[in-house]
Amino acid sequence: MTRREGPVRVAVLVSGGGTNLQALLDTLQHSPDARVARVISNRPGAGALERARRAGVPATVLRDPANGAELLDALGDAQLVVLAGYLKLVPRAVVSHFRGRMINIHPALLPDFGGPGMYGHHVHAAVLASGARESGVTVHFVDEEFDRGPIIAQEKVPVQPDDTPETLAARVLEAEHRVLPRVVLELARRIA
Ligand code: GRF
């Protein structure tokens, strides 16, 4: 079997501060299997863009996130696409082009607490309001709907009696920073 040329090129889509992007940058920095090749955002002010700049990774801000051709162009020769706090629905043409090679991380145990409007503290507030004793992280393949694609990995996180959406979010984020780099490396080795 011929081994591909160099580490798998990973593109990361972001809308926020980028702590999951940072976990990928830190983990893949010296990896022979995968590297963050480009960062793409729908928000020019996303803190994640500063992390990309500091790591010397090229970054793009989309003019129109609903424009599939623009996003495909920005993705370029990426082989694996990661949605890390990306809040926009990915256009159908891009989903089908990267089917099975595009993943998303969600801060809850899907299929519960997912879907349109379920992001950030909204998720954690809903988990607490439901009385659930545990929450967690889900990494799944991206399809045409928010948070619905086939699940790849999950990690459970306990809900504490005195939790607020902020304290639960912080505990879930710690688990995210473990799970996402692990899944990306597993998929990259499969693509190899
Ligand atoms: C994470 O909780 C992620 O699961 C969700 O959005 C948040 C992004 O956080 N989709 P960050 O920008 O990676 O810090």
Coordinates of C-alpha atoms and ligand atoms in Angstrom, one line a residue:
M1 CA 0.0 0.0 0.0
T2 CA 1.4 3.3 -1.0
R3 CA 1.8 5.7 2.0
R4 CA 0.4 9.3 1.2
E5 CA 2.7 12.3 1.1
G6 CA 3.1 13.8 4.6
P7 CA 0.6 14.5 7.4
V8 CA -3.1 14.6 6.6
R9 CA -4.1 18.2 5.9
V10 CA -6.8 19.3 8.4
A11 CA -9.0 22.4 7.9
V12 CA -10.7 23.7 11.0
L13 CA -13.9 25.8 10.9
V14 CA -14.4 28.2 13.8
S15 CA -16.8 31.0 15.0
G16 CA -15.5 31.6 18.6
G17 CA -12.5 31.7 20.9
G18 CA -10.9 28.6 19.6
T19 CA -9.8 26.5 22.6
N20 CA -10.6 23.3 20.6
L21 CA -8.5 24.7 17.7
Q22 CA -5.7 25.3 20.2
A23 CA -6.0 21.7 21.5
L24 CA -5.6 20.5 17.9
L25 CA -2.7 22.9 17.2
D26 CA -0.9 21.8 20.3
T27 CA -1.5 18.0 19.8
L28 CA -0.7 18.0 16.0
Q29 CA 2.3 20.3 16.1
H30 CA 4.8 17.5 15.8
S31 CA 2.5 14.8 14.5
P32 CA 3.6 12.7 11.4
D33 CA -0.1 11.8 10.8
A34 CA -2.0 15.1 10.7
R35 CA -1.5 18.9 10.9
V36 CA -3.8 21.9 10.9
A37 CA -3.3 23.3 7.4
R38 CA -5.9 26.1 7.4
V39 CA -8.5 27.8 9.6
I40 CA -11.7 29.2 8.3
S41 CA -14.2 31.5 10.1
N42 CA -17.5 33.2 9.4
R43 CA -16.6 35.9 11.9
P44 CA -13.7 38.3 11.4
G45 CA -13.5 39.0 15.1
A46 CA -13.3 35.3 16.2
G47 CA -10.6 34.8 18.8
A48 CA -9.6 31.6 17.1
L49 CA -8.2 33.6 14.2
E50 CA -5.6 35.1 16.5
R51 CA -4.6 31.5 17.6
A52 CA -4.2 30.5 13.9
R53 CA -2.0 33.6 13.3
R54 CA 0.2 32.9 16.3
A55 CA 0.7 29.3 15.0
G56 CA 1.5 30.5 11.5
V57 CA -1.6 28.7 10.0
P58 CA -3.3 30.5 7.1
A59 CA -6.8 31.7 7.9
T60 CA -9.8 32.8 5.8
V61 CA -12.9 34.8 6.8
L62 CA -15.9 33.8 4.6
R63 CA -17.9 36.6 3.0
D64 CA -21.0 34.3 2.8
P65 CA -21.0 31.1 4.8
A66 CA -24.0 29.9 2.9
N67 CA -22.0 30.0 -0.4
G68 CA -20.8 26.4 -1.0
A69 CA -18.4 27.4 -3.8
E70 CA -16.7 30.0 -1.6
L71 CA -16.3 27.4 1.2
L72 CA -15.0 24.7 -1.1
D73 CA -12.5 27.2 -2.4
A74 CA -11.4 28.1 1.1
L75 CA -11.0 24.4 2.0
G76 CA -8.7 23.9 -0.9
D77 CA -6.7 20.6 -0.7
A78 CA -7.9 19.8 2.9
Q79 CA -8.4 16.1 3.4
L80 CA -10.2 16.2 6.8
V81 CA -12.5 19.0 8.0
V82 CA -13.2 19.8 11.6
L83 CA -16.0 22.0 12.9
A84 CA -14.8 23.3 16.2
G85 CA -17.4 25.8 17.5
Y86 CA -18.6 26.7 14.0
L87 CA -22.1 28.0 14.3
K88 CA -23.2 28.0 10.6
L89 CA -24.9 25.2 8.7
V90 CA -22.5 23.8 6.1
P91 CA -23.9 24.0 2.5
R92 CA -25.1 20.7 1.0
A93 CA -22.5 20.7 -1.8
V94 CA -19.7 20.9 0.8
V95 CA -21.3 18.2 3.0
S96 CA -21.5 15.8 0.1
H97 CA -18.0 16.6 -1.2
F98 CA -16.5 15.8 2.3
R99 CA -18.9 13.1 3.4
G100 CA -17.2 10.8 5.9
R101 CA -14.3 13.3 6.2
M102 CA -16.0 16.2 8.0
I103 CA -16.7 16.1 11.7
N104 CA -18.2 18.3 14.4
I105 CA -17.8 18.5 18.1
H106 CA -20.8 19.2 20.3
P107 CA -20.8 19.9 24.1
A108 CA -23.5 17.4 25.1
L109 CA -24.5 13.7 24.7
L110 CA -26.3 13.7 21.3
P111 CA -28.9 13.0 20.2
D112 CA -30.1 15.0 23.2
F113 CA -29.5 18.7 23.6
G114 CA -28.6 19.3 19.9
G115 CA -30.1 21.0 16.9
P116 CA -30.7 24.6 15.8
G117 CA -30.1 27.1 18.5
M118 CA -28.4 24.5 20.8
Y119 CA -24.9 26.0 21.2
G120 CA -22.7 27.4 23.9
H121 CA -24.4 28.1 27.3
H122 CA -27.8 27.3 25.8
V123 CA -26.8 23.6 25.7
H124 CA -25.6 23.6 29.3
A125 CA -28.6 25.5 30.6
A126 CA -30.9 23.0 28.9
V127 CA -29.0 20.1 30.4
L128 CA -29.2 21.6 33.9
A129 CA -32.9 22.4 33.5
S130 CA -33.6 18.8 32.5
G131 CA -32.2 17.5 35.7
A132 CA -29.8 15.2 33.9
R133 CA -27.1 13.7 36.2
E134 CA -24.5 13.5 33.4
S135 CA -23.6 15.5 30.3
G136 CA -20.6 15.1 28.0
V137 CA -19.0 15.5 24.6
T138 CA -20.0 14.1 21.2
V139 CA -17.9 14.0 18.0
H140 CA -19.9 13.1 14.9
F141 CA -19.8 13.1 11.1
V142 CA -21.4 16.2 9.6
D143 CA -24.5 15.8 7.5
E144 CA -27.1 18.3 6.1
E145 CA -28.7 19.0 9.6
F146 CA -27.2 20.5 12.8
D147 CA -25.8 17.9 15.2
R148 CA -27.5 14.9 13.6
G149 CA -24.7 12.9 11.7
P150 CA -23.4 9.5 12.7
I151 CA -21.7 9.6 16.1
I152 CA -18.0 8.7 16.2
A153 CA -17.1 9.2 19.9
Q154 CA -18.6 10.4 23.2
E155 CA -17.2 11.0 26.7
K156 CA -19.5 11.4 29.7
V157 CA -19.0 14.2 32.3
P158 CA -20.8 14.3 35.6
V159 CA -23.2 17.1 36.4
Q160 CA -22.6 18.5 39.9
P161 CA -25.6 19.6 42.1
D162 CA -24.3 23.1 42.3
D163 CA -23.4 23.5 38.7
T164 CA -24.2 26.6 36.7
P165 CA -24.1 26.6 32.8
E166 CA -20.6 28.1 33.1
T167 CA -19.1 25.5 35.5
L168 CA -20.6 22.7 33.5
A169 CA -19.3 24.2 30.3
A170 CA -15.8 24.4 31.7
R171 CA -15.8 20.7 32.8
V172 CA -17.2 19.6 29.4
L173 CA -14.6 21.7 27.5
E174 CA -11.8 19.9 29.3
A175 CA -13.2 16.6 28.0
E176 CA -13.6 18.2 24.5
H177 CA -9.9 19.0 24.5
R178 CA -9.1 15.3 25.1
V179 CA -11.6 13.8 22.7
L180 CA -11.3 15.9 19.6
P181 CA -7.5 15.5 19.0
R182 CA -7.8 11.8 19.6
V183 CA -10.6 11.4 17.1
V184 CA -8.8 13.5 14.5
L185 CA -5.6 11.4 14.8
E186 CA -7.7 8.2 14.5
L187 CA -9.4 9.4 11.3
A188 CA -6.1 10.8 9.9
R189 CA -4.5 7.3 10.3
R190 CA -7.5 5.8 8.5
I191 CA -7.1 8.3 5.6
A192 CA -3.4 7.5 5.4
Ligands
GRF1 C1 -17.3 24.1 22.2 O1 -18.0 23.9 23.4 C2 -17.9 23.2 21.1 O2 -18.3 21.9 21.6 C3 -19.0 24.0 20.7 O3 -18.6 25.3 20.7 C4 -17.7 25.5 21.7 C5 -16.5 26.2 21.0 O4 -15.5 26.5 21.9 N1 -19.5 23.5 19.4 P1 -14.0 27.0 21.4 O5 -14.3 28.1 20.4 O6 -13.4 25.8 20.8 O7 -13.4 27.4 22.7

